[in-house]
Amino acid sequence: MRAVVVYESMYGNTHLIADAIGAGLRTAFDVRVVPVSQAGPEVIADADLVVVGGPTHAHGISRASTRKAAVQAADKPAGGLTVEPDALGPGLREWFGQLGSCPVQAAAFDTRMHGPAALTGRASKGVSRLLRERGFAVVAEPESFLVTKQDRLEPQEQERARDWGARLAAGRRSGGE
Ligand SMILES: Cc1cc2nc3c(=O)[nH]c(=O)nc-3n(C[C@H](O)[C@H](O)[C@H](O)COP(=O)(O)O)c2cc1C
């Protein structure tokens, strides 16, 4: 069985989480972890499970304007942030825009600030909605992985992401939710 993890990332945190989810999925799947800029239709064409995630920007999925703001914020020397290749896009929103119907099992994740989701927003909710709109069968609740105010992953989040991936894999093996 094949799984593909498609991620968008500005500062690398969502990339690290995508890699960790991929490691968890490897308990049951052949896994590819692919940045959204390289996730053409052929990449997910014969996948049995597609896991999609990105950073929360302005309470939801990034836009061109928020990605530009993210790159500008990284220019401040104090932050010590480096920007991923292709950070300016296209992002997940544009990726979904060019995607045809995909009747494949799927799940959504995001990274976001620590705090109640009602206050921070979470991109995974929008990703889940777009997955359903494109015909994916969403098999798990959207999941968030947390970053600090300095845009670094909270301790344990990579481990939690690996566990989440492994649970997704176990659920697919047993055919359940
Ligand atoms: C322009 C911008 C807007 C953001 N808006 C939010 C937000 O509304 N809620 C939130 O929880 N985090 C917000 N953040 C923090 C991001 O979620 C955080 O930078 C991201 O999870 C880091 O992932 P990455 O390293 O993969 O880019 C924002 C960050 C940027 C740069």
mmCIF file of C-alpha atoms and ligand atoms in Angstrom:
data_model
loop_
_atom_site.group_PDB
_atom_site.id
_atom_site.type_symbol
_atom_site.label_atom_id
_atom_site.label_comp_id
_atom_site.label_asym_id
_atom_site.label_seq_id
_atom_site.Cartn_x
_atom_site.Cartn_y
_atom_site.Cartn_z
ATOM 1 C CA MET A 1 0.000 0.000 0.000
ATOM 2 C CA ARG A 2 1.158 3.534 -0.793
ATOM 3 C CA ALA A 3 0.765 6.691 1.257
ATOM 4 C CA VAL A 4 1.712 10.224 0.269
ATOM 5 C CA VAL A 5 2.205 13.085 2.730
ATOM 6 C CA VAL A 6 1.791 16.463 0.981
ATOM 7 C CA TYR A 7 2.975 19.444 3.001
ATOM 8 C CA GLU A 8 3.372 23.202 2.775
ATOM 9 C CA SER A 9 5.931 24.887 5.032
ATOM 10 C CA MET A 10 7.477 28.340 5.435
ATOM 11 C CA TYR A 11 9.977 27.864 8.275
ATOM 12 C CA GLY A 12 10.392 24.084 8.208
ATOM 13 C CA ASN A 13 8.184 23.088 11.135
ATOM 14 C CA THR A 14 5.401 21.570 9.046
ATOM 15 C CA HIS A 15 8.094 19.875 6.953
ATOM 16 C CA LEU A 16 9.492 18.206 10.116
ATOM 17 C CA ILE A 17 5.984 17.164 11.174
ATOM 18 C CA ALA A 18 5.284 15.755 7.687
ATOM 19 C CA ASP A 19 8.498 13.697 7.892
ATOM 20 C CA ALA A 20 7.499 12.401 11.340
ATOM 21 C CA ILE A 21 3.986 11.470 10.149
ATOM 22 C CA GLY A 22 5.624 9.691 7.215
ATOM 23 C CA ALA A 23 7.824 7.719 9.631
ATOM 24 C CA GLY A 24 4.724 6.609 11.534
ATOM 25 C CA LEU A 25 2.897 5.634 8.348
ATOM 26 C CA ARG A 26 5.846 3.446 7.287
ATOM 27 C CA THR A 27 4.597 0.799 9.739
ATOM 28 C CA ALA A 28 2.007 -0.088 7.058
ATOM 29 C CA PHE A 29 2.737 1.876 3.868
ATOM 30 C CA ASP A 30 5.354 2.687 1.281
ATOM 31 C CA VAL A 31 5.554 6.422 1.975
ATOM 32 C CA ARG A 32 6.509 9.517 0.012
ATOM 33 C CA VAL A 33 6.709 12.895 1.742
ATOM 34 C CA VAL A 34 6.382 15.622 -0.887
ATOM 35 C CA PRO A 35 6.308 19.449 -0.752
ATOM 36 C CA VAL A 36 3.125 20.830 -2.262
ATOM 37 C CA SER A 37 5.144 22.526 -5.034
ATOM 38 C CA GLN A 38 6.158 19.065 -6.296
ATOM 39 C CA ALA A 39 2.882 17.208 -5.656
ATOM 40 C CA GLY A 40 1.535 16.981 -9.187
ATOM 41 C CA PRO A 41 -1.503 14.789 -9.885
ATOM 42 C CA GLU A 42 0.784 11.864 -10.792
ATOM 43 C CA VAL A 43 2.218 11.863 -7.248
ATOM 44 C CA ILE A 44 -1.103 10.994 -5.633
ATOM 45 C CA ALA A 45 -2.570 9.078 -8.596
ATOM 46 C CA ASP A 46 -2.074 5.575 -7.197
ATOM 47 C CA ALA A 47 -1.943 6.396 -3.473
ATOM 48 C CA ASP A 48 -4.113 4.469 -1.012
ATOM 49 C CA LEU A 49 -3.867 7.247 1.583
ATOM 50 C CA VAL A 50 -3.082 10.949 1.177
ATOM 51 C CA VAL A 51 -2.190 13.060 4.230
ATOM 52 C CA VAL A 52 -2.172 16.819 3.671
ATOM 53 C CA GLY A 53 -0.998 19.612 5.970
ATOM 54 C CA GLY A 54 0.325 23.137 6.217
ATOM 55 C CA PRO A 55 0.919 26.014 8.589
ATOM 56 C CA THR A 56 -1.984 27.996 10.043
ATOM 57 C CA HIS A 57 -1.870 31.541 8.690
ATOM 58 C CA ALA A 58 -4.477 34.168 9.640
ATOM 59 C CA HIS A 59 -6.627 31.432 11.241
ATOM 60 C CA GLY A 60 -6.631 29.156 8.203
ATOM 61 C CA ILE A 61 -4.800 27.922 5.116
ATOM 62 C CA SER A 62 -2.078 30.269 3.834
ATOM 63 C CA ARG A 63 -2.653 32.733 1.005
ATOM 64 C CA ALA A 64 -0.132 34.490 -1.254
ATOM 65 C CA SER A 65 -0.317 37.551 1.033
ATOM 66 C CA THR A 66 0.371 35.605 4.249
ATOM 67 C CA ARG A 67 3.222 33.679 2.635
ATOM 68 C CA LYS A 68 4.763 36.981 1.592
ATOM 69 C CA ALA A 69 4.348 38.257 5.168
ATOM 70 C CA ALA A 70 6.009 35.070 6.463
ATOM 71 C CA VAL A 71 9.022 35.557 4.198
ATOM 72 C CA GLN A 72 9.301 39.206 5.240
ATOM 73 C CA ALA A 73 9.125 38.233 8.926
ATOM 74 C CA ALA A 74 12.011 35.804 8.403
ATOM 75 C CA ASP A 75 14.162 38.644 7.067
ATOM 76 C CA LYS A 76 14.397 40.070 10.600
ATOM 77 C CA PRO A 77 17.794 38.866 11.861
ATOM 78 C CA ALA A 78 16.622 38.458 15.480
ATOM 79 C CA GLY A 79 14.251 35.600 14.660
ATOM 80 C CA GLY A 80 16.881 33.270 13.193
ATOM 81 C CA LEU A 81 14.264 31.725 10.893
ATOM 82 C CA THR A 82 15.195 30.249 7.534
ATOM 83 C CA VAL A 83 12.659 29.967 4.774
ATOM 84 C CA GLU A 84 11.946 26.728 2.917
ATOM 85 C CA PRO A 85 12.504 26.558 -0.863
ATOM 86 C CA ASP A 86 9.276 27.465 -2.696
ATOM 87 C CA ALA A 87 7.892 29.153 0.451
ATOM 88 C CA LEU A 88 6.156 31.817 -1.628
ATOM 89 C CA GLY A 89 3.976 29.217 -3.259
ATOM 90 C CA PRO A 90 1.954 27.758 -4.755
ATOM 91 C CA GLY A 91 0.447 26.641 -1.468
ATOM 92 C CA LEU A 92 -2.214 24.125 -0.509
ATOM 93 C CA ARG A 93 -5.069 26.429 -1.482
ATOM 94 C CA GLU A 94 -3.747 26.646 -5.057
ATOM 95 C CA TRP A 95 -2.960 22.914 -5.072
ATOM 96 C CA PHE A 96 -6.561 22.044 -4.263
ATOM 97 C CA GLY A 97 -7.694 24.530 -6.916
ATOM 98 C CA GLN A 98 -6.040 22.555 -9.712
ATOM 99 C CA LEU A 99 -6.890 19.084 -8.360
ATOM 100 C CA GLY A 100 -9.571 16.947 -9.977
ATOM 101 C CA SER A 101 -11.816 14.540 -8.090
ATOM 102 C CA CYS A 102 -9.843 12.044 -5.956
ATOM 103 C CA PRO A 103 -11.830 9.225 -4.351
ATOM 104 C CA VAL A 104 -8.953 8.280 -2.035
ATOM 105 C CA GLN A 105 -8.694 7.998 1.751
ATOM 106 C CA ALA A 106 -7.173 11.082 3.319
ATOM 107 C CA ALA A 107 -6.425 13.009 6.504
ATOM 108 C CA ALA A 108 -5.469 16.597 7.346
ATOM 109 C CA PHE A 109 -3.009 18.206 9.750
ATOM 110 C CA ASP A 110 -1.541 21.605 10.472
ATOM 111 C CA THR A 111 0.934 23.450 12.587
ATOM 112 C CA ARG A 112 -0.250 26.382 14.650
ATOM 113 C CA MET A 113 0.449 28.397 17.776
ATOM 114 C CA HIS A 114 -0.156 26.910 21.179
ATOM 115 C CA GLY A 115 -3.604 27.947 22.450
ATOM 116 C CA PRO A 116 -7.285 27.181 22.060
ATOM 117 C CA ALA A 117 -8.084 26.476 18.404
ATOM 118 C CA ALA A 118 -11.065 28.823 18.688
ATOM 119 C CA LEU A 119 -8.549 31.652 19.122
ATOM 120 C CA THR A 120 -5.662 30.536 16.905
ATOM 121 C CA GLY A 121 -7.689 28.983 14.081
ATOM 122 C CA ARG A 122 -6.357 25.848 12.428
ATOM 123 C CA ALA A 123 -5.535 25.238 8.795
ATOM 124 C CA SER A 124 -6.362 21.524 9.080
ATOM 125 C CA LYS A 125 -10.067 22.279 9.360
ATOM 126 C CA GLY A 126 -9.988 24.025 5.974
ATOM 127 C CA VAL A 127 -7.784 21.291 4.516
ATOM 128 C CA SER A 128 -10.291 18.669 5.658
ATOM 129 C CA ARG A 129 -13.140 20.607 4.042
ATOM 130 C CA LEU A 130 -11.225 20.950 0.748
ATOM 131 C CA LEU A 131 -10.337 17.238 0.828
ATOM 132 C CA ARG A 132 -14.045 16.386 1.098
ATOM 133 C CA GLU A 133 -14.909 18.848 -1.683
ATOM 134 C CA ARG A 134 -12.414 17.055 -3.948
ATOM 135 C CA GLY A 135 -14.008 13.670 -3.226
ATOM 136 C CA PHE A 136 -11.449 12.334 -0.740
ATOM 137 C CA ALA A 137 -12.777 10.056 2.018
ATOM 138 C CA VAL A 138 -11.535 11.747 5.189
ATOM 139 C CA VAL A 139 -10.692 8.983 7.673
ATOM 140 C CA ALA A 140 -9.468 10.958 10.715
ATOM 141 C CA GLU A 141 -10.209 14.117 12.637
ATOM 142 C CA PRO A 142 -7.928 17.019 11.627
ATOM 143 C CA GLU A 143 -4.870 17.193 13.898
ATOM 144 C CA SER A 144 -2.745 20.177 14.973
ATOM 145 C CA PHE A 145 0.900 20.200 15.987
ATOM 146 C CA LEU A 146 2.066 23.152 18.013
ATOM 147 C CA VAL A 147 4.812 25.748 17.633
ATOM 148 C CA THR A 148 6.109 28.318 20.106
ATOM 149 C CA LYS A 149 5.769 32.075 19.698
ATOM 150 C CA GLN A 150 9.313 31.931 18.230
ATOM 151 C CA ASP A 151 8.065 29.558 15.506
ATOM 152 C CA ARG A 152 9.843 26.459 16.815
ATOM 153 C CA LEU A 153 8.120 23.129 17.332
ATOM 154 C CA GLU A 154 7.041 22.468 20.905
ATOM 155 C CA PRO A 155 8.968 19.575 22.494
ATOM 156 C CA GLN A 156 7.437 16.162 21.770
ATOM 157 C CA GLU A 157 5.486 17.318 18.717
ATOM 158 C CA GLN A 158 7.570 15.251 16.274
ATOM 159 C CA GLU A 159 7.053 12.200 18.458
ATOM 160 C CA ARG A 160 3.325 12.933 18.656
ATOM 161 C CA ALA A 161 3.240 13.281 14.855
ATOM 162 C CA ARG A 162 4.975 9.924 14.418
ATOM 163 C CA ASP A 163 2.417 8.335 16.769
ATOM 164 C CA TRP A 164 -0.444 9.979 14.871
ATOM 165 C CA GLY A 165 0.932 8.585 11.602
ATOM 166 C CA ALA A 166 1.286 5.134 13.137
ATOM 167 C CA ARG A 167 -2.307 5.273 14.427
ATOM 168 C CA LEU A 168 -3.519 6.289 10.968
ATOM 169 C CA ALA A 169 -1.609 3.337 9.518
ATOM 170 C CA ALA A 170 -3.040 0.933 12.094
ATOM 171 C CA GLY A 171 -6.550 2.188 11.361
ATOM 172 C CA ARG A 172 -6.074 1.580 7.647
ATOM 173 C CA ARG A 173 -4.670 -1.924 8.261
ATOM 174 C CA SER A 174 -7.731 -2.878 10.295
ATOM 175 C CA GLY A 175 -10.001 -1.047 7.820
ATOM 176 C CA GLY A 176 -11.519 1.147 10.565
ATOM 177 C CA GLU A 177 -11.723 4.906 11.293
HETATM 178 C C1 LIG B 1 1.729 35.477 8.298
HETATM 179 C C2 LIG B 1 1.522 34.504 9.440
HETATM 180 C C3 LIG B 1 0.271 34.375 10.020
HETATM 181 C C4 LIG B 1 0.079 33.466 11.068
HETATM 182 N N1 LIG B 1 -1.165 33.325 11.611
HETATM 183 C C5 LIG B 1 -1.378 32.399 12.585
HETATM 184 C C6 LIG B 1 -2.691 32.178 13.112
HETATM 185 O O1 LIG B 1 -3.673 32.828 12.735
HETATM 186 N N2 LIG B 1 -2.833 31.222 14.050
HETATM 187 C C7 LIG B 1 -1.779 30.475 14.520
HETATM 188 O O2 LIG B 1 -2.000 29.618 15.361
HETATM 189 N N3 LIG B 1 -0.533 30.652 14.031
HETATM 190 C C8 LIG B 1 -0.316 31.586 13.082
HETATM 191 N N4 LIG B 1 0.943 31.775 12.572
HETATM 192 C C9 LIG B 1 2.046 30.914 13.053
HETATM 193 C C10 LIG B 1 2.188 29.752 12.095
HETATM 194 O O3 LIG B 1 1.159 28.826 12.291
HETATM 195 C C11 LIG B 1 3.560 29.122 12.250
HETATM 196 O O4 LIG B 1 4.473 30.039 11.723
HETATM 197 C C12 LIG B 1 3.633 27.815 11.487
HETATM 198 O O5 LIG B 1 2.911 26.810 12.145
HETATM 199 C C13 LIG B 1 5.052 27.372 11.328
HETATM 200 O O6 LIG B 1 5.054 26.337 10.366
HETATM 201 P P1 LIG B 1 6.142 26.311 9.196
HETATM 202 O O7 LIG B 1 7.471 26.377 9.910
HETATM 203 O O8 LIG B 1 5.926 25.034 8.515
HETATM 204 O O9 LIG B 1 5.915 27.508 8.329
HETATM 205 C C14 LIG B 1 1.158 32.677 11.548
HETATM 206 C C15 LIG B 1 2.415 32.825 10.960
HETATM 207 C C16 LIG B 1 2.606 33.722 9.923
HETATM 208 C C17 LIG B 1 3.971 33.854 9.311
#
